[in-house]
Every structure is written in structure tokens, then in C-alpha cells.
PDB file of C-alpha atoms and ligand atoms in Angstrom:
ATOM      1  CA  MET A 158     -54.299  92.299  18.870  1.00  0.00           C
ATOM      2  CA  HIS A 159     -57.020  90.670  20.966  1.00  0.00           C
ATOM      3  CA  SER A 160     -58.725  87.430  20.126  1.00  0.00           C
ATOM      4  CA  SER A 161     -62.368  87.160  21.176  1.00  0.00           C
ATOM      5  CA  SER A 162     -61.329  84.770  23.994  1.00  0.00           C
ATOM      6  CA  ASP A 163     -59.283  87.591  25.633  1.00  0.00           C
ATOM      7  CA  LEU A 164     -62.357  89.734  26.045  1.00  0.00           C
ATOM      8  CA  PRO A 165     -64.855  89.170  28.821  1.00  0.00           C
ATOM      9  CA  SER A 166     -67.998  87.584  27.444  1.00  0.00           C
ATOM     10  CA  ARG A 167     -71.191  89.648  27.508  1.00  0.00           C
ATOM     11  CA  ARG A 168     -72.415  87.474  30.372  1.00  0.00           C
ATOM     12  CA  ASP A 169     -69.226  88.046  32.403  1.00  0.00           C
ATOM     13  CA  GLY A 170     -69.532  91.776  31.742  1.00  0.00           C
ATOM     14  CA  VAL A 171     -73.056  91.773  33.161  1.00  0.00           C
ATOM     15  CA  LEU A 172     -71.830  89.784  36.175  1.00  0.00           C
ATOM     16  CA  ILE A 173     -69.049  92.296  36.846  1.00  0.00           C
ATOM     17  CA  GLU A 174     -71.513  95.191  36.674  1.00  0.00           C
ATOM     18  CA  ARG A 175     -73.836  93.441  39.116  1.00  0.00           C
ATOM     19  CA  GLN A 176     -70.911  92.653  41.405  1.00  0.00           C
ATOM     20  CA  VAL A 177     -69.807  96.294  41.565  1.00  0.00           C
ATOM     21  CA  ILE A 178     -73.345  97.437  42.421  1.00  0.00           C
ATOM     22  CA  ALA A 179     -73.755  94.730  45.096  1.00  0.00           C
ATOM     23  CA  LEU A 180     -70.371  95.497  46.681  1.00  0.00           C
ATOM     24  CA  ASN A 181     -71.044  99.249  46.739  1.00  0.00           C
ATOM     25  CA  ARG A 182     -74.399  98.647  48.419  1.00  0.00           C
ATOM     26  CA  PHE A 183     -72.800  96.298  50.931  1.00  0.00           C
ATOM     27  CA  ASP A 184     -69.986  98.774  51.691  1.00  0.00           C
ATOM     28  CA  ASP A 185     -72.640 101.291  52.761  1.00  0.00           C
ATOM     29  CA  ARG A 186     -73.864  98.792  55.348  1.00  0.00           C
ATOM     30  CA  ILE A 187     -70.434  98.113  56.867  1.00  0.00           C
ATOM     31  CA  PRO A 188     -69.818 100.152  60.039  1.00  0.00           C
ATOM     32  CA  VAL A 189     -67.151 102.790  59.358  1.00  0.00           C
ATOM     33  CA  ILE A 190     -64.326 101.286  61.440  1.00  0.00           C
ATOM     34  CA  TYR A 191     -64.683  97.920  59.698  1.00  0.00           C
ATOM     35  CA  ARG A 192     -64.532  99.220  56.133  1.00  0.00           C
ATOM     36  CA  GLN A 193     -60.782  99.066  55.558  1.00  0.00           C
ATOM     37  CA  PRO A 194     -59.685  95.979  53.619  1.00  0.00           C
ATOM     38  CA  ILE A 195     -57.689  93.554  55.786  1.00  0.00           C
ATOM     39  CA  ASN A 196     -55.756  90.381  55.119  1.00  0.00           C
ATOM     40  CA  LEU A 197     -58.083  87.559  56.044  1.00  0.00           C
ATOM     41  CA  PRO A 198     -56.646  84.583  57.969  1.00  0.00           C
ATOM     42  CA  GLU A 199     -55.850  81.641  55.672  1.00  0.00           C
ATOM     43  CA  ASP A 200     -58.587  79.423  57.170  1.00  0.00           C
ATOM     44  CA  VAL A 201     -61.161  82.133  56.509  1.00  0.00           C
ATOM     45  CA  ALA A 202     -60.028  82.582  52.896  1.00  0.00           C
ATOM     46  CA  LYS A 203     -60.309  78.801  52.477  1.00  0.00           C
ATOM     47  CA  TRP A 204     -63.823  78.860  53.886  1.00  0.00           C
ATOM     48  CA  ILE A 205     -64.861  81.518  51.358  1.00  0.00           C
ATOM     49  CA  ALA A 206     -63.300  79.591  48.485  1.00  0.00           C
ATOM     50  CA  GLY A 207     -64.990  76.310  49.260  1.00  0.00           C
ATOM     51  CA  TRP A 208     -67.521  76.745  52.013  1.00  0.00           C
ATOM     52  CA  GLY A 209     -69.631  73.882  50.652  1.00  0.00           C
ATOM     53  CA  GLY A 210     -72.490  74.560  52.992  1.00  0.00           C
ATOM     54  CA  SER A 211     -70.519  74.813  56.217  1.00  0.00           C
ATOM     55  CA  SER A 212     -70.739  77.759  58.567  1.00  0.00           C
ATOM     56  CA  LEU A 213     -67.901  79.839  59.991  1.00  0.00           C
ATOM     57  CA  PHE A 214     -67.221  80.457  63.668  1.00  0.00           C
ATOM     58  CA  LEU A 215     -64.745  83.216  64.557  1.00  0.00           C
ATOM     59  CA  THR A 216     -63.567  83.185  68.130  1.00  0.00           C
ATOM     60  CA  GLY A 217     -60.841  84.911  70.129  1.00  0.00           C
ATOM     61  CA  ALA A 218     -60.271  87.367  72.950  1.00  0.00           C
ATOM     62  CA  ILE A 219     -61.711  90.882  73.162  1.00  0.00           C
ATOM     63  CA  GLY A 220     -60.432  93.250  70.501  1.00  0.00           C
ATOM     64  CA  VAL A 221     -58.478  90.760  68.344  1.00  0.00           C
ATOM     65  CA  GLY A 222     -60.576  91.644  65.277  1.00  0.00           C
ATOM     66  CA  LYS A 223     -63.462  89.148  65.133  1.00  0.00           C
ATOM     67  CA  THR A 224     -66.171  91.591  64.048  1.00  0.00           C
ATOM     68  CA  CYS A 225     -63.903  93.296  61.523  1.00  0.00           C
ATOM     69  CA  THR A 226     -62.903  89.920  60.082  1.00  0.00           C
ATOM     70  CA  ALA A 227     -66.543  88.838  59.880  1.00  0.00           C
ATOM     71  CA  TRP A 228     -67.648  91.972  57.979  1.00  0.00           C
ATOM     72  CA  GLN A 229     -64.780  91.634  55.520  1.00  0.00           C
ATOM     73  CA  THR A 230     -65.536  87.913  55.159  1.00  0.00           C
ATOM     74  CA  CYS A 231     -69.158  88.711  54.271  1.00  0.00           C
ATOM     75  CA  ARG A 232     -67.862  91.156  51.659  1.00  0.00           C
ATOM     76  CA  ARG A 233     -65.431  88.643  50.162  1.00  0.00           C
ATOM     77  CA  TRP A 234     -68.145  85.965  50.204  1.00  0.00           C
ATOM     78  CA  LEU A 235     -70.443  88.352  48.309  1.00  0.00           C
ATOM     79  CA  GLN A 236     -67.709  89.116  45.797  1.00  0.00           C
ATOM     80  CA  ALA A 237     -67.132  85.385  45.249  1.00  0.00           C
ATOM     81  CA  GLN A 238     -70.804  84.829  44.384  1.00  0.00           C
ATOM     82  CA  TYR A 239     -70.245  86.682  41.114  1.00  0.00           C
ATOM     83  CA  ALA A 240     -67.434  84.427  39.898  1.00  0.00           C
ATOM     84  CA  PRO A 241     -67.620  83.820  36.143  1.00  0.00           C
ATOM     85  CA  GLY A 242     -68.753  80.331  35.223  1.00  0.00           C
ATOM     86  CA  GLU A 243     -70.932  79.849  38.306  1.00  0.00           C
ATOM     87  CA  PRO A 244     -74.660  79.454  37.635  1.00  0.00           C
ATOM     88  CA  TRP A 245     -76.505  82.700  38.458  1.00  0.00           C
ATOM     89  CA  GLN A 246     -78.782  82.186  41.460  1.00  0.00           C
ATOM     90  CA  GLY A 247     -80.064  85.750  41.778  1.00  0.00           C
ATOM     91  CA  THR A 248     -78.710  88.601  43.904  1.00  0.00           C
ATOM     92  CA  PRO A 249     -77.269  87.095  47.108  1.00  0.00           C
ATOM     93  CA  THR A 250     -78.949  88.253  50.316  1.00  0.00           C
ATOM     94  CA  ILE A 251     -76.960  88.871  53.498  1.00  0.00           C
ATOM     95  CA  GLN A 252     -78.471  89.566  56.919  1.00  0.00           C
ATOM     96  CA  THR A 253     -76.145  91.044  59.542  1.00  0.00           C
ATOM     97  CA  TRP A 254     -77.129  91.298  63.199  1.00  0.00           C
ATOM     98  CA  ARG A 255     -75.650  92.013  66.608  1.00  0.00           C
ATOM     99  CA  SER A 256     -76.951  89.259  68.859  1.00  0.00           C
ATOM    100  CA  THR A 257     -78.433  91.784  71.298  1.00  0.00           C
ATOM    101  CA  ALA A 258     -80.456  93.525  68.558  1.00  0.00           C
ATOM    102  CA  LEU A 259     -81.463  90.180  67.071  1.00  0.00           C
ATOM    103  CA  PHE A 260     -82.771  88.824  70.364  1.00  0.00           C
ATOM    104  CA  ASP A 261     -84.709  92.063  70.926  1.00  0.00           C
ATOM    105  CA  ALA A 262     -86.264  91.813  67.469  1.00  0.00           C
ATOM    106  CA  LEU A 263     -87.332  88.213  68.117  1.00  0.00           C
ATOM    107  CA  ARG A 264     -89.077  88.971  71.425  1.00  0.00           C
ATOM    108  CA  PRO A 265     -92.805  88.156  71.605  1.00  0.00           C
ATOM    109  CA  ASP A 266     -93.705  91.838  72.145  1.00  0.00           C
ATOM    110  CA  ALA A 267     -91.847  92.799  68.931  1.00  0.00           C
ATOM    111  CA  GLY A 268     -95.133  92.092  67.095  1.00  0.00           C
ATOM    112  CA  GLU A 269     -96.216  88.611  66.036  1.00  0.00           C
ATOM    113  CA  GLY A 270     -96.432  89.381  62.301  1.00  0.00           C
ATOM    114  CA  GLU A 271     -93.143  91.277  62.188  1.00  0.00           C
ATOM    115  CA  GLY A 272     -91.380  88.616  64.219  1.00  0.00           C
ATOM    116  CA  ARG A 273     -92.498  85.843  61.834  1.00  0.00           C
ATOM    117  CA  THR A 274     -91.515  87.893  58.776  1.00  0.00           C
ATOM    118  CA  LEU A 275     -88.071  88.542  60.210  1.00  0.00           C
ATOM    119  CA  LEU A 276     -87.659  84.897  61.183  1.00  0.00           C
ATOM    120  CA  ARG A 277     -88.465  83.815  57.631  1.00  0.00           C
ATOM    121  CA  GLN A 278     -85.905  86.279  56.227  1.00  0.00           C
ATOM    122  CA  LEU A 279     -83.285  84.998  58.668  1.00  0.00           C
ATOM    123  CA  GLN A 280     -84.059  81.393  57.759  1.00  0.00           C
ATOM    124  CA  ARG A 281     -83.839  82.001  54.020  1.00  0.00           C
ATOM    125  CA  CYS A 282     -81.156  84.621  53.384  1.00  0.00           C
ATOM    126  CA  ASP A 283     -78.079  83.334  51.582  1.00  0.00           C
ATOM    127  CA  LEU A 284     -75.685  84.356  54.361  1.00  0.00           C
ATOM    128  CA  LEU A 285     -76.430  85.264  57.970  1.00  0.00           C
ATOM    129  CA  PHE A 286     -73.853  87.011  60.181  1.00  0.00           C
ATOM    130  CA  ILE A 287     -74.523  87.169  63.927  1.00  0.00           C
ATOM    131  CA  ASP A 288     -72.007  89.232  65.860  1.00  0.00           C
ATOM    132  CA  ASP A 289     -71.005  88.475  69.440  1.00  0.00           C
ATOM    133  CA  LEU A 290     -73.423  85.621  70.040  1.00  0.00           C
ATOM    134  CA  ALA A 291     -72.307  85.097  73.642  1.00  0.00           C
ATOM    135  CA  ALA A 292     -72.962  88.737  74.539  1.00  0.00           C
ATOM    136  CA  ALA A 293     -76.758  88.407  74.776  1.00  0.00           C
ATOM    137  CA  ARG A 294     -78.998  86.488  77.156  1.00  0.00           C
ATOM    138  CA  ALA A 295     -81.824  84.554  75.523  1.00  0.00           C
ATOM    139  CA  SER A 296     -85.188  83.883  77.163  1.00  0.00           C
ATOM    140  CA  SER A 297     -86.778  80.489  76.551  1.00  0.00           C
ATOM    141  CA  TRP A 298     -88.979  82.184  73.914  1.00  0.00           C
ATOM    142  CA  THR A 299     -85.894  83.513  72.129  1.00  0.00           C
ATOM    143  CA  GLN A 300     -84.223  80.089  72.347  1.00  0.00           C
ATOM    144  CA  GLU A 301     -87.254  78.589  70.602  1.00  0.00           C
ATOM    145  CA  ARG A 302     -87.000  81.193  67.815  1.00  0.00           C
ATOM    146  CA  LEU A 303     -83.260  80.526  67.556  1.00  0.00           C
ATOM    147  CA  PHE A 304     -84.055  76.849  67.188  1.00  0.00           C
ATOM    148  CA  GLU A 305     -86.480  77.584  64.327  1.00  0.00           C
ATOM    149  CA  LEU A 306     -83.872  79.783  62.711  1.00  0.00           C
ATOM    150  CA  PHE A 307     -80.882  77.463  63.042  1.00  0.00           C
ATOM    151  CA  ASP A 308     -82.759  74.251  62.297  1.00  0.00           C
ATOM    152  CA  GLU A 309     -84.042  75.639  58.983  1.00  0.00           C
ATOM    153  CA  ARG A 310     -80.563  76.830  57.982  1.00  0.00           C
ATOM    154  CA  TYR A 311     -79.013  73.578  59.185  1.00  0.00           C
ATOM    155  CA  ILE A 312     -81.276  71.298  57.151  1.00  0.00           C
ATOM    156  CA  ASN A 313     -80.801  73.434  54.031  1.00  0.00           C
ATOM    157  CA  ARG A 314     -77.036  73.878  54.483  1.00  0.00           C
ATOM    158  CA  ARG A 315     -77.292  77.656  54.492  1.00  0.00           C
ATOM    159  CA  PRO A 316     -74.186  79.299  55.953  1.00  0.00           C
ATOM    160  CA  VAL A 317     -73.953  81.376  59.113  1.00  0.00           C
ATOM    161  CA  ILE A 318     -70.982  83.444  60.277  1.00  0.00           C
ATOM    162  CA  ILE A 319     -70.793  83.785  64.038  1.00  0.00           C
ATOM    163  CA  THR A 320     -68.374  85.742  66.169  1.00  0.00           C
ATOM    164  CA  SER A 321     -68.017  85.001  69.836  1.00  0.00           C
ATOM    165  CA  ASP A 322     -65.413  85.353  72.551  1.00  0.00           C
ATOM    166  CA  VAL A 323     -66.272  81.815  73.692  1.00  0.00           C
ATOM    167  CA  VAL A 324     -65.977  78.580  71.697  1.00  0.00           C
ATOM    168  CA  PRO A 325     -69.125  76.871  70.282  1.00  0.00           C
ATOM    169  CA  ALA A 326     -69.204  74.255  73.067  1.00  0.00           C
ATOM    170  CA  LYS A 327     -69.679  77.056  75.619  1.00  0.00           C
ATOM    171  CA  LEU A 328     -72.683  78.570  73.861  1.00  0.00           C
ATOM    172  CA  THR A 329     -75.284  76.094  75.129  1.00  0.00           C
ATOM    173  CA  GLU A 330     -76.283  78.462  77.915  1.00  0.00           C
ATOM    174  CA  VAL A 331     -77.161  81.171  75.383  1.00  0.00           C
ATOM    175  CA  THR A 332     -78.683  79.177  72.564  1.00  0.00           C
ATOM    176  CA  GLY A 333     -80.033  76.070  74.324  1.00  0.00           C
ATOM    177  CA  PRO A 334     -78.738  72.534  73.705  1.00  0.00           C
ATOM    178  CA  ARG A 335     -80.512  71.819  70.400  1.00  0.00           C
ATOM    179  CA  VAL A 336     -79.074  74.885  68.655  1.00  0.00           C
ATOM    180  CA  ALA A 337     -75.642  74.220  70.177  1.00  0.00           C
ATOM    181  CA  SER A 338     -75.731  70.672  68.803  1.00  0.00           C
ATOM    182  CA  ARG A 339     -76.568  71.898  65.287  1.00  0.00           C
ATOM    183  CA  LEU A 340     -73.958  74.630  65.477  1.00  0.00           C
ATOM    184  CA  ALA A 341     -71.295  72.070  66.373  1.00  0.00           C
ATOM    185  CA  GLU A 342     -71.981  70.218  63.128  1.00  0.00           C
ATOM    186  CA  MET A 343     -72.492  73.340  60.988  1.00  0.00           C
ATOM    187  CA  CYS A 344     -69.140  74.794  62.061  1.00  0.00           C
ATOM    188  CA  ARG A 345     -67.115  71.568  62.239  1.00  0.00           C
ATOM    189  CA  GLY A 346     -63.791  72.177  60.515  1.00  0.00           C
ATOM    190  CA  SER A 347     -64.394  75.921  60.323  1.00  0.00           C
ATOM    191  CA  VAL A 348     -63.916  77.219  63.859  1.00  0.00           C
ATOM    192  CA  VAL A 349     -61.189  79.835  63.514  1.00  0.00           C
ATOM    193  CA  LEU A 350     -59.327  81.154  66.534  1.00  0.00           C
ATOM    194  CA  LEU A 351     -58.056  84.696  66.007  1.00  0.00           C
ATOM    195  CA  GLU A 352     -54.987  85.254  68.081  1.00  0.00           C
ATOM    196  CA  GLY A 353     -53.108  88.391  68.941  1.00  0.00           C
ATOM    197  CA  TYR A 354     -53.600  91.469  71.022  1.00  0.00           C
ATOM    198  CA  ASP A 355     -56.441  93.820  71.829  1.00  0.00           C
ATOM    199  CA  ARG A 356     -56.123  96.085  68.791  1.00  0.00           C
ATOM    200  CA  ARG A 357     -58.030  98.836  70.564  1.00  0.00           C
ATOM    201  CA  LYS A 358     -55.417  99.025  73.305  1.00  0.00           C
ATOM    202  CA  GLY A 359     -52.487  98.009  71.137  1.00  0.00           C
ATOM    203  CA  VAL A 360     -51.302  95.486  73.764  1.00  0.00           C
ATOM    204  CA  ALA A 361     -51.562  91.698  74.251  1.00  0.00           C
ATOM    205  CA  ALA A 362     -55.113  90.604  75.117  1.00  0.00           C
TER     206      ALA A 362
HETATM  207  N1  ATP B  79     -56.903  92.698  60.597  1.00  0.00           N
HETATM  208  C1  ATP B  79     -57.009  93.934  61.068  1.00  0.00           C
HETATM  209  N2  ATP B  79     -56.160  94.874  60.663  1.00  0.00           N
HETATM  210  C2  ATP B  79     -56.228  96.122  61.157  1.00  0.00           C
HETATM  211  N3  ATP B  79     -57.143  96.533  62.059  1.00  0.00           N
HETATM  212  C3  ATP B  79     -58.030  95.642  62.494  1.00  0.00           C
HETATM  213  C4  ATP B  79     -58.002  94.308  62.028  1.00  0.00           C
HETATM  214  N4  ATP B  79     -58.995  93.623  62.653  1.00  0.00           N
HETATM  215  C5  ATP B  79     -59.581  94.520  63.460  1.00  0.00           C
HETATM  216  N5  ATP B  79     -59.014  95.725  63.382  1.00  0.00           N
HETATM  217  C6  ATP B  79     -59.398  96.903  64.161  1.00  0.00           C
HETATM  218  O1  ATP B  79     -59.243  96.565  65.535  1.00  0.00           O
HETATM  219  C7  ATP B  79     -60.309  97.091  66.316  1.00  0.00           C
HETATM  220  C8  ATP B  79     -61.015  95.969  67.053  1.00  0.00           C
HETATM  221  O2  ATP B  79     -61.582  95.067  66.092  1.00  0.00           O
HETATM  222  P1  ATP B  79     -62.980  94.303  66.355  1.00  0.00           P
HETATM  223  O3  ATP B  79     -64.025  95.257  66.819  1.00  0.00           O
HETATM  224  O4  ATP B  79     -63.249  93.520  65.127  1.00  0.00           O
HETATM  225  O5  ATP B  79     -62.574  93.310  67.541  1.00  0.00           O
HETATM  226  P2  ATP B  79     -63.437  92.151  68.227  1.00  0.00           P
HETATM  227  O6  ATP B  79     -62.565  90.953  68.321  1.00  0.00           O
HETATM  228  O7  ATP B  79     -64.730  91.981  67.512  1.00  0.00           O
HETATM  229  O8  ATP B  79     -63.692  92.750  69.671  1.00  0.00           O
HETATM  230  P3  ATP B  79     -64.869  92.365  70.731  1.00  0.00           P
HETATM  231  O9  ATP B  79     -64.547  91.018  71.288  1.00  0.00           O
HETATM  232  O10 ATP B  79     -64.768  93.439  71.793  1.00  0.00           O
HETATM  233  O11 ATP B  79     -66.169  92.413  69.999  1.00  0.00           O
HETATM  234  C9  ATP B  79     -61.189  97.870  65.350  1.00  0.00           C
HETATM  235  O12 ATP B  79     -60.803  99.221  65.362  1.00  0.00           O
HETATM  236  C10 ATP B  79     -60.879  97.262  63.993  1.00  0.00           C
HETATM  237  O13 ATP B  79     -61.101  98.154  62.934  1.00  0.00           O
HETATM  238 MG1   MG B  80     -66.716  92.313  68.094  1.00  0.00          MG
END
């Protein structure tokens, strides 16, 4: 026999339905090779459980699994937003970008109106994932846009997930010093080094 406290409340039921829809939609966005569930490193699981406004920086050698870990972290973060008992803030928004595509989209010739609209979305989304930040070269224009983007997220404690094969301190050349300074604070305590081998080759990296 069930007591009423064993059954999910109507509100929890609605949350679960919304969660399933959001996760299915997100799964469609995940590139095929990154869709399989993986065990997340302990530090990453801790970040999801209590991120408290900090950002997450995943670093490590080529092929250790940074991008895969980041996609699965976004998914687990999304799932966690539907936890029963948390106040409902609306459907969480996640922007996911390769740095090269992002820098292209922020170029001045990408169209002034479109560039500003994108910048606003990047500033305001609930979670922003930028893959392989060290892989792209930023012009001084792009560095200014990155500053607008990171400063807005920094002052509002909105989280960013970054993957990079170099540590945050080495990113100044790409992002410029003001973004690098903010990133250092945003990711303090949540820089995770993924160790292991190049999974593509199946040998030590
Ligand atoms: N934890 C994991 N378990 C099983 N397979 C994984 C795991 N992490 C990554 N992989 C697989 O290993 C391969 C390389 O992963 P990924 O592309 O994430 O590496 P990376 O560190 O981002 O590489 P790069 O530095 O070149 O961008 C992919 O095929 C991915 O699906
Ligand atoms: Mg990668």
C-alpha cells in the first residue's frame, strides 16, 4: 500500500516530464561520438552538484576525452536543474560552441545586428560551453567581444565550461589579459586535469 508521500507530487511529475523533454532535445544536439554516457571524473561531478556560480575548466592532452566530458557534463548539469525542491527558474538555456566557429561568428563582417544578438545570447544563457579555446586565434576585435561576453558572465556568476589543451594561465595570448584574469577567478577551484592516453590512438598521450 502506498501513502501519498510515496508518490511523486503533481509538481514533481511536471518537472520530470519537462526534464525528459529537455534531455531528449539536448541529446539531439550532442555530436554522435559524444553521446554515450561516461563516468564523469569526481571533481566534475562535484562541480555539477554544487557549482555555486563557478565555472569549469577541463584541460589535458590531445584525445584524453575533454570534449566528450564537457558534453556529458552539460547534459548532467541540465538534468540537475530539474531536481525536485529547487525553485523553477524556467527552461535552462545552454549554448555550445567550438572556439573557431564562435570567433568567426563574432567577427565584424558577421553582421552588426546578428553579432550583437549572438553576444547577448552568449552573455545571458544559463550555461555556456566553449570547446578547445586555445585552438583559435582571436583578432583584437574578437578579444573585445570576448571581454564583453566574459565580463557580463563574470559579474553575474553565470557558469562557463571550457576545454583546452593548455591551462588557463596560458590562454592570455588567445583571450587577452582582461579575460584571462576573469577566467582565473571564475575557474578557481574547478580546473580539472584529465589524465590518460589518447583514446583515439589507444596509447599514452
Ligand atoms: N570517458 C570516456 N569513455 C569512453 N570513451 C571516451 C571517453 N572520453 C572520450 N572518449 C572517446 O575518446 C575519443 C576522444 O575524445 P575527445 O574528442 O573528447 O578528446 P579531446 O580530449 O577533446 O581531444 P582534443 O584535444 O583533440 O580535442 C572520442 O571518440 C570519445 O568518444
Ligand atoms: Mg576536444
